[in-house]
């Protein structure tokens, strides 16, 4: 008897553009399904340890891209406030 392990992740960022950036980070690793302002991915593996490894890889990529997005957003906010106050 063969068991498949499946995990589905739905994600949404602060804006549609940021959500698309997160999805783009995974585009070479898995199929991306968009639903409105969110996207989902599905990971299916025959072994739980393989599923965990694939999950970790994708989540680390999303965390890295999300950190970069936040840094860029904060820079843009800083630039906007410095140009409007001076």
PDB file of N, CA and C in Angstrom:
ATOM      1  N   UNK A   1       0.831  -1.180   0.000  1.00  0.00           N
ATOM      2  CA  UNK A   1       0.000   0.000   0.000  1.00  0.00           C
ATOM      3  C   UNK A   1       0.885   1.257   0.000  1.00  0.00           C
ATOM      4  N   UNK A   2       0.587   2.148  -0.906  1.00  0.00           N
ATOM      5  CA  UNK A   2       1.363   3.379  -1.034  1.00  0.00           C
ATOM      6  C   UNK A   2       0.557   4.565  -0.509  1.00  0.00           C
ATOM      7  N   UNK A   3       1.175   5.339   0.343  1.00  0.00           N
ATOM      8  CA  UNK A   3       0.529   6.524   0.893  1.00  0.00           C
ATOM      9  C   UNK A   3       1.163   7.757   0.283  1.00  0.00           C
ATOM     10  N   UNK A   4       0.332   8.694  -0.105  1.00  0.00           N
ATOM     11  CA  UNK A   4       0.849   9.977  -0.583  1.00  0.00           C
ATOM     12  C   UNK A   4       0.614  11.024   0.490  1.00  0.00           C
ATOM     13  N   UNK A   5       1.607  11.852   0.654  1.00  0.00           N
ATOM     14  CA  UNK A   5       1.518  12.973   1.576  1.00  0.00           C
ATOM     15  C   UNK A   5       1.294  14.224   0.747  1.00  0.00           C
ATOM     16  N   UNK A   6       0.322  15.033   1.153  1.00  0.00           N
ATOM     17  CA  UNK A   6      -0.009  16.234   0.379  1.00  0.00           C
ATOM     18  C   UNK A   6      -0.138  17.425   1.305  1.00  0.00           C
ATOM     19  N   UNK A   7       0.386  18.536   0.845  1.00  0.00           N
ATOM     20  CA  UNK A   7       0.302  19.782   1.586  1.00  0.00           C
ATOM     21  C   UNK A   7      -0.108  20.882   0.613  1.00  0.00           C
ATOM     22  N   UNK A   8      -1.062  21.700   1.010  1.00  0.00           N
ATOM     23  CA  UNK A   8      -1.510  22.825   0.188  1.00  0.00           C
ATOM     24  C   UNK A   8      -1.254  24.108   0.968  1.00  0.00           C
ATOM     25  N   UNK A   9      -0.609  25.047   0.321  1.00  0.00           N
ATOM     26  CA  UNK A   9      -0.328  26.350   0.927  1.00  0.00           C
ATOM     27  C   UNK A   9      -1.062  27.417   0.144  1.00  0.00           C
ATOM     28  N   UNK A  10      -1.816  28.250   0.840  1.00  0.00           N
ATOM     29  CA  UNK A  10      -2.424  29.437   0.239  1.00  0.00           C
ATOM     30  C   UNK A  10      -1.715  30.646   0.825  1.00  0.00           C
ATOM     31  N   UNK A  11      -1.377  31.598  -0.034  1.00  0.00           N
ATOM     32  CA  UNK A  11      -0.626  32.766   0.428  1.00  0.00           C
ATOM     33  C   UNK A  11      -1.181  34.039  -0.186  1.00  0.00           C
ATOM     34  N   UNK A  12      -1.066  35.113   0.591  1.00  0.00           N
ATOM     35  CA  UNK A  12      -1.450  36.443   0.138  1.00  0.00           C
ATOM     36  C   UNK A  12      -0.585  37.442   0.870  1.00  0.00           C
ATOM     37  N   UNK A  13      -0.079  38.421   0.147  1.00  0.00           N
ATOM     38  CA  UNK A  13       0.742  39.457   0.748  1.00  0.00           C
ATOM     39  C   UNK A  13      -0.080  40.727   0.916  1.00  0.00           C
ATOM     40  N   UNK A  14       0.583  41.816   1.249  1.00  0.00           N
ATOM     41  CA  UNK A  14      -0.107  43.077   1.551  1.00  0.00           C
ATOM     42  C   UNK A  14      -0.752  43.724   0.328  1.00  0.00           C
ATOM     43  N   UNK A  15      -0.205  43.444  -0.858  1.00  0.00           N
ATOM     44  CA  UNK A  15      -0.776  43.969  -2.099  1.00  0.00           C
ATOM     45  C   UNK A  15      -0.770  42.868  -3.154  1.00  0.00           C
ATOM     46  N   UNK A  16      -1.516  43.084  -4.200  1.00  0.00           N
ATOM     47  CA  UNK A  16      -1.542  42.115  -5.310  1.00  0.00           C
ATOM     48  C   UNK A  16      -0.144  41.979  -5.919  1.00  0.00           C
ATOM     49  N   UNK A  17       0.551  43.118  -6.075  1.00  0.00           N
ATOM     50  CA  UNK A  17       1.905  43.082  -6.654  1.00  0.00           C
ATOM     51  C   UNK A  17       2.854  42.261  -5.788  1.00  0.00           C
ATOM     52  N   UNK A  18       2.768  42.431  -4.471  1.00  0.00           N
ATOM     53  CA  UNK A  18       3.634  41.668  -3.573  1.00  0.00           C
ATOM     54  C   UNK A  18       3.287  40.187  -3.592  1.00  0.00           C
ATOM     55  N   UNK A  19       2.007  39.872  -3.699  1.00  0.00           N
ATOM     56  CA  UNK A  19       1.583  38.477  -3.804  1.00  0.00           C
ATOM     57  C   UNK A  19       2.142  37.858  -5.083  1.00  0.00           C
ATOM     58  N   UNK A  20       2.101  38.610  -6.178  1.00  0.00           N
ATOM     59  CA  UNK A  20       2.655  38.113  -7.442  1.00  0.00           C
ATOM     60  C   UNK A  20       4.163  37.898  -7.333  1.00  0.00           C
ATOM     61  N   UNK A  21       4.851  38.748  -6.580  1.00  0.00           N
ATOM     62  CA  UNK A  21       6.294  38.574  -6.372  1.00  0.00           C
ATOM     63  C   UNK A  21       6.580  37.303  -5.592  1.00  0.00           C
ATOM     64  N   UNK A  22       5.774  37.031  -4.569  1.00  0.00           N
ATOM     65  CA  UNK A  22       5.947  35.792  -3.812  1.00  0.00           C
ATOM     66  C   UNK A  22       5.726  34.577  -4.710  1.00  0.00           C
ATOM     67  N   UNK A  23       4.681  34.633  -5.511  1.00  0.00           N
ATOM     68  CA  UNK A  23       4.393  33.521  -6.417  1.00  0.00           C
ATOM     69  C   UNK A  23       5.531  33.335  -7.420  1.00  0.00           C
ATOM     70  N   UNK A  24       6.076  34.420  -7.913  1.00  0.00           N
ATOM     71  CA  UNK A  24       7.167  34.349  -8.888  1.00  0.00           C
ATOM     72  C   UNK A  24       8.392  33.646  -8.306  1.00  0.00           C
ATOM     73  N   UNK A  25       8.573  33.762  -7.004  1.00  0.00           N
ATOM     74  CA  UNK A  25       9.712  33.101  -6.365  1.00  0.00           C
ATOM     75  C   UNK A  25       9.593  31.579  -6.428  1.00  0.00           C
ATOM     76  N   UNK A  26       8.381  31.076  -6.617  1.00  0.00           N
ATOM     77  CA  UNK A  26       8.155  29.631  -6.645  1.00  0.00           C
ATOM     78  C   UNK A  26       7.900  29.077  -8.039  1.00  0.00           C
ATOM     79  N   UNK A  27       7.862  29.929  -9.025  1.00  0.00           N
ATOM     80  CA  UNK A  27       7.408  29.548 -10.360  1.00  0.00           C
ATOM     81  C   UNK A  27       8.221  28.401 -10.973  1.00  0.00           C
ATOM     82  N   UNK A  28       9.492  28.303 -10.653  1.00  0.00           N
ATOM     83  CA  UNK A  28      10.303  27.222 -11.223  1.00  0.00           C
ATOM     84  C   UNK A  28      10.211  25.941 -10.406  1.00  0.00           C
ATOM     85  N   UNK A  29       9.640  26.023  -9.205  1.00  0.00           N
ATOM     86  CA  UNK A  29       9.580  24.864  -8.309  1.00  0.00           C
ATOM     87  C   UNK A  29       8.263  24.107  -8.352  1.00  0.00           C
ATOM     88  N   UNK A  30       7.175  24.810  -8.665  1.00  0.00           N
ATOM     89  CA  UNK A  30       5.874  24.152  -8.594  1.00  0.00           C
ATOM     90  C   UNK A  30       4.832  24.950  -9.376  1.00  0.00           C
ATOM     91  N   UNK A  31       3.678  24.322  -9.554  1.00  0.00           N
ATOM     92  CA  UNK A  31       2.582  24.987 -10.250  1.00  0.00           C
ATOM     93  C   UNK A  31       1.915  25.983  -9.295  1.00  0.00           C
ATOM     94  N   UNK A  32       1.654  27.179  -9.811  1.00  0.00           N
ATOM     95  CA  UNK A  32       1.020  28.238  -9.025  1.00  0.00           C
ATOM     96  C   UNK A  32      -0.418  28.395  -9.507  1.00  0.00           C
ATOM     97  N   UNK A  33      -1.355  28.417  -8.565  1.00  0.00           N
ATOM     98  CA  UNK A  33      -2.762  28.628  -8.889  1.00  0.00           C
ATOM     99  C   UNK A  33      -3.229  29.921  -8.230  1.00  0.00           C
ATOM    100  N   UNK A  34      -3.681  30.883  -9.049  1.00  0.00           N
ATOM    101  CA  UNK A  34      -4.173  32.160  -8.519  1.00  0.00           C
ATOM    102  C   UNK A  34      -5.680  32.119  -8.336  1.00  0.00           C
ATOM    103  N   UNK A  35      -6.126  32.670  -7.222  1.00  0.00           N
ATOM    104  CA  UNK A  35      -7.553  32.823  -6.914  1.00  0.00           C
ATOM    105  C   UNK A  35      -7.729  34.230  -6.359  1.00  0.00           C
ATOM    106  N   UNK A  36      -8.174  35.148  -7.197  1.00  0.00           N
ATOM    107  CA  UNK A  36      -8.322  36.530  -6.733  1.00  0.00           C
ATOM    108  C   UNK A  36      -6.979  37.111  -6.346  1.00  0.00           C
ATOM    109  N   UNK A  37      -6.855  37.527  -5.094  1.00  0.00           N
ATOM    110  CA  UNK A  37      -5.611  38.133  -4.611  1.00  0.00           C
ATOM    111  C   UNK A  37      -4.704  37.143  -3.889  1.00  0.00           C
ATOM    112  N   UNK A  38      -5.012  35.856  -3.970  1.00  0.00           N
ATOM    113  CA  UNK A  38      -4.193  34.841  -3.314  1.00  0.00           C
ATOM    114  C   UNK A  38      -3.694  33.834  -4.348  1.00  0.00           C
ATOM    115  N   UNK A  39      -2.702  33.062  -3.952  1.00  0.00           N
ATOM    116  CA  UNK A  39      -2.259  31.957  -4.782  1.00  0.00           C
ATOM    117  C   UNK A  39      -2.072  30.739  -3.900  1.00  0.00           C
ATOM    118  N   UNK A  40      -2.033  29.594  -4.524  1.00  0.00           N
ATOM    119  CA  UNK A  40      -1.793  28.366  -3.773  1.00  0.00           C
ATOM    120  C   UNK A  40      -0.807  27.485  -4.524  1.00  0.00           C
ATOM    121  N   UNK A  41      -0.140  26.653  -3.746  1.00  0.00           N
ATOM    122  CA  UNK A  41       0.723  25.621  -4.300  1.00  0.00           C
ATOM    123  C   UNK A  41       0.346  24.313  -3.616  1.00  0.00           C
ATOM    124  N   UNK A  42       0.625  23.216  -4.285  1.00  0.00           N
ATOM    125  CA  UNK A  42       0.365  21.896  -3.732  1.00  0.00           C
ATOM    126  C   UNK A  42       1.637  21.080  -3.855  1.00  0.00           C
ATOM    127  N   UNK A  43       2.019  20.451  -2.761  1.00  0.00           N
ATOM    128  CA  UNK A  43       3.202  19.596  -2.756  1.00  0.00           C
ATOM    129  C   UNK A  43       2.731  18.180  -2.426  1.00  0.00           C
ATOM    130  N   UNK A  44       3.091  17.227  -3.258  1.00  0.00           N
ATOM    131  CA  UNK A  44       2.714  15.833  -3.043  1.00  0.00           C
ATOM    132  C   UNK A  44       3.983  14.994  -3.089  1.00  0.00           C
ATOM    133  N   UNK A  45       4.186  14.212  -2.066  1.00  0.00           N
ATOM    134  CA  UNK A  45       5.349  13.325  -1.997  1.00  0.00           C
ATOM    135  C   UNK A  45       4.925  11.976  -1.436  1.00  0.00           C
ATOM    136  N   UNK A  46       5.687  10.947  -1.739  1.00  0.00           N
ATOM    137  CA  UNK A  46       5.360   9.611  -1.247  1.00  0.00           C
ATOM    138  C   UNK A  46       5.877   9.380   0.171  1.00  0.00           C
ATOM    139  N   UNK A  47       6.844  10.181   0.598  1.00  0.00           N
ATOM    140  CA  UNK A  47       7.407  10.042   1.948  1.00  0.00           C
ATOM    141  C   UNK A  47       7.246  11.348   2.707  1.00  0.00           C
ATOM    142  N   UNK A  48       6.897  11.237   3.971  1.00  0.00           N
ATOM    143  CA  UNK A  48       6.702  12.417   4.802  1.00  0.00           C
ATOM    144  C   UNK A  48       7.987  13.242   4.899  1.00  0.00           C
ATOM    145  N   UNK A  49       9.128  12.598   5.009  1.00  0.00           N
ATOM    146  CA  UNK A  49      10.380  13.346   5.128  1.00  0.00           C
ATOM    147  C   UNK A  49      10.673  14.137   3.851  1.00  0.00           C
ATOM    148  N   UNK A  50      10.290  13.607   2.692  1.00  0.00           N
ATOM    149  CA  UNK A  50      10.476  14.332   1.436  1.00  0.00           C
ATOM    150  C   UNK A  50       9.531  15.533   1.364  1.00  0.00           C
ATOM    151  N   UNK A  51       8.305  15.334   1.843  1.00  0.00           N
ATOM    152  CA  UNK A  51       7.354  16.444   1.880  1.00  0.00           C
ATOM    153  C   UNK A  51       7.877  17.567   2.777  1.00  0.00           C
ATOM    154  N   UNK A  52       8.402  17.194   3.931  1.00  0.00           N
ATOM    155  CA  UNK A  52       8.958  18.189   4.856  1.00  0.00           C
ATOM    156  C   UNK A  52      10.107  18.952   4.204  1.00  0.00           C
ATOM    157  N   UNK A  53      10.969  18.256   3.509  1.00  0.00           N
ATOM    158  CA  UNK A  53      12.109  18.903   2.850  1.00  0.00           C
ATOM    159  C   UNK A  53      11.638  19.870   1.761  1.00  0.00           C
ATOM    160  N   UNK A  54      10.665  19.436   0.968  1.00  0.00           N
ATOM    161  CA  UNK A  54      10.139  20.307  -0.089  1.00  0.00           C
ATOM    162  C   UNK A  54       9.436  21.522   0.520  1.00  0.00           C
ATOM    163  N   UNK A  55       8.680  21.302   1.580  1.00  0.00           N
ATOM    164  CA  UNK A  55       7.996  22.394   2.281  1.00  0.00           C
ATOM    165  C   UNK A  55       9.016  23.406   2.800  1.00  0.00           C
ATOM    166  N   UNK A  56      10.057  22.910   3.478  1.00  0.00           N
ATOM    167  CA  UNK A  56      11.080  23.804   4.026  1.00  0.00           C
ATOM    168  C   UNK A  56      11.735  24.639   2.939  1.00  0.00           C
ATOM    169  N   UNK A  57      12.050  24.013   1.828  1.00  0.00           N
ATOM    170  CA  UNK A  57      12.688  24.731   0.723  1.00  0.00           C
ATOM    171  C   UNK A  57      11.803  25.858   0.207  1.00  0.00           C
ATOM    172  N   UNK A  58      10.543  25.569  -0.003  1.00  0.00           N
ATOM    173  CA  UNK A  58       9.628  26.586  -0.541  1.00  0.00           C
ATOM    174  C   UNK A  58       9.348  27.693   0.469  1.00  0.00           C
ATOM    175  N   UNK A  59       9.167  27.325   1.728  1.00  0.00           N
ATOM    176  CA  UNK A  59       8.892  28.342   2.746  1.00  0.00           C
ATOM    177  C   UNK A  59      10.110  29.239   2.951  1.00  0.00           C
ATOM    178  N   UNK A  60      11.282  28.688   2.942  1.00  0.00           N
ATOM    179  CA  UNK A  60      12.491  29.525   3.067  1.00  0.00           C
ATOM    180  C   UNK A  60      12.586  30.519   1.917  1.00  0.00           C
ATOM    181  N   UNK A  61      12.251  30.069   0.720  1.00  0.00           N
ATOM    182  CA  UNK A  61      12.247  30.975  -0.428  1.00  0.00           C
ATOM    183  C   UNK A  61      11.226  32.081  -0.255  1.00  0.00           C
ATOM    184  N   UNK A  62      10.025  31.740   0.224  1.00  0.00           N
ATOM    185  CA  UNK A  62       8.989  32.752   0.452  1.00  0.00           C
ATOM    186  C   UNK A  62       9.407  33.738   1.535  1.00  0.00           C
ATOM    187  N   UNK A  63      10.032  33.245   2.597  1.00  0.00           N
ATOM    188  CA  UNK A  63      10.491  34.126   3.678  1.00  0.00           C
ATOM    189  C   UNK A  63      11.536  35.102   3.152  1.00  0.00           C
ATOM    190  N   UNK A  64      12.455  34.616   2.340  1.00  0.00           N
ATOM    191  CA  UNK A  64      13.499  35.484   1.783  1.00  0.00           C
ATOM    192  C   UNK A  64      12.893  36.567   0.896  1.00  0.00           C
ATOM    193  N   UNK A  65      11.964  36.189   0.027  1.00  0.00           N
ATOM    194  CA  UNK A  65      11.334  37.161  -0.870  1.00  0.00           C
ATOM    195  C   UNK A  65      10.479  38.143  -0.075  1.00  0.00           C
ATOM    196  N   UNK A  66       9.751  37.648   0.924  1.00  0.00           N
ATOM    197  CA  UNK A  66       8.931  38.530   1.748  1.00  0.00           C
ATOM    198  C   UNK A  66       9.794  39.545   2.493  1.00  0.00           C
ATOM    199  N   UNK A  67      10.935  39.119   2.998  1.00  0.00           N
ATOM    200  CA  UNK A  67      11.852  40.044   3.679  1.00  0.00           C
ATOM    201  C   UNK A  67      12.344  41.120   2.722  1.00  0.00           C
ATOM    202  N   UNK A  68      12.668  40.726   1.507  1.00  0.00           N
ATOM    203  CA  UNK A  68      13.117  41.679   0.495  1.00  0.00           C
ATOM    204  C   UNK A  68      12.001  42.662   0.142  1.00  0.00           C
ATOM    205  N   UNK A  69      10.786  42.151  -0.028  1.00  0.00           N
ATOM    206  CA  UNK A  69       9.638  43.018  -0.323  1.00  0.00           C
ATOM    207  C   UNK A  69       9.449  44.044   0.796  1.00  0.00           C
ATOM    208  N   UNK A  70       9.497  43.590   2.050  1.00  0.00           N
ATOM    209  CA  UNK A  70       9.332  44.504   3.181  1.00  0.00           C
ATOM    210  C   UNK A  70      10.420  45.560   3.216  1.00  0.00           C
ATOM    211  N   UNK A  71      11.652  45.157   2.909  1.00  0.00           N
ATOM    212  CA  UNK A  71      12.752  46.110   2.896  1.00  0.00           C
ATOM    213  C   UNK A  71      12.540  47.165   1.801  1.00  0.00           C
ATOM    214  N   UNK A  72      12.129  46.733   0.629  1.00  0.00           N
ATOM    215  CA  UNK A  72      11.874  47.669  -0.473  1.00  0.00           C
ATOM    216  C   UNK A  72      10.705  48.584  -0.135  1.00  0.00           C
ATOM    217  N   UNK A  73       9.622  48.018   0.414  1.00  0.00           N
ATOM    218  CA  UNK A  73       8.474  48.840   0.800  1.00  0.00           C
ATOM    219  C   UNK A  73       8.862  49.888   1.840  1.00  0.00           C
ATOM    220  N   UNK A  74       9.674  49.494   2.821  1.00  0.00           N
ATOM    221  CA  UNK A  74      10.111  50.441   3.851  1.00  0.00           C
ATOM    222  C   UNK A  74      11.011  51.525   3.271  1.00  0.00           C
ATOM    223  N   UNK A  75      11.865  51.169   2.314  1.00  0.00           N
ATOM    224  CA  UNK A  75      12.708  52.163   1.659  1.00  0.00           C
ATOM    225  C   UNK A  75      11.857  53.176   0.898  1.00  0.00           C
ATOM    226  N   UNK A  76      10.852  52.671   0.203  1.00  0.00           N
ATOM    227  CA  UNK A  76       9.962  53.564  -0.548  1.00  0.00           C
ATOM    228  C   UNK A  76       9.203  54.488   0.392  1.00  0.00           C
ATOM    229  N   UNK A  77       8.760  53.970   1.533  1.00  0.00           N
ATOM    230  CA  UNK A  77       8.069  54.812   2.516  1.00  0.00           C
ATOM    231  C   UNK A  77       9.006  55.874   3.075  1.00  0.00           C
ATOM    232  N   UNK A  78      10.246  55.498   3.348  1.00  0.00           N
ATOM    233  CA  UNK A  78      11.243  56.451   3.865  1.00  0.00           C
ATOM    234  C   UNK A  78      11.526  57.551   2.854  1.00  0.00           C
ATOM    235  N   UNK A  79      11.680  57.156   1.586  1.00  0.00           N
ATOM    236  CA  UNK A  79      11.948  58.143   0.539  1.00  0.00           C
ATOM    237  C   UNK A  79      10.766  59.075   0.356  1.00  0.00           C
ATOM    238  N   UNK A  80       9.548  58.527   0.397  1.00  0.00           N
ATOM    239  CA  UNK A  80       8.353  59.359   0.264  1.00  0.00           C
ATOM    240  C   UNK A  80       8.230  60.363   1.390  1.00  0.00           C
ATOM    241  N   UNK A  81       8.513  59.939   2.622  1.00  0.00           N
ATOM    242  CA  UNK A  81       8.377  60.851   3.752  1.00  0.00           C
ATOM    243  C   UNK A  81       9.488  61.882   3.762  1.00  0.00           C
ATOM    244  N   UNK A  82      10.692  61.531   3.294  1.00  0.00           N
ATOM    245  CA  UNK A  82      11.783  62.498   3.296  1.00  0.00           C
ATOM    246  C   UNK A  82      11.600  63.536   2.185  1.00  0.00           C
ATOM    247  N   UNK A  83      11.011  63.144   1.074  1.00  0.00           N
ATOM    248  CA  UNK A  83      10.798  64.119  -0.010  1.00  0.00           C
ATOM    249  C   UNK A  83       9.589  65.006   0.275  1.00  0.00           C
ATOM    250  N   UNK A  84       8.620  64.518   0.998  1.00  0.00           N
ATOM    251  CA  UNK A  84       7.449  65.343   1.286  1.00  0.00           C
ATOM    252  C   UNK A  84       7.684  66.287   2.463  1.00  0.00           C
ATOM    253  N   UNK A  85       8.660  65.991   3.321  1.00  0.00           N
ATOM    254  CA  UNK A  85       8.902  66.862   4.467  1.00  0.00           C
ATOM    255  C   UNK A  85       9.986  67.895   4.207  1.00  0.00           C
ATOM    256  N   UNK A  86      10.694  67.769   3.120  1.00  0.00           N
ATOM    257  CA  UNK A  86      11.805  68.670   2.916  1.00  0.00           C
ATOM    258  C   UNK A  86      11.739  69.287   1.636  1.00  0.00           C
TER     259      UNK A  86
END
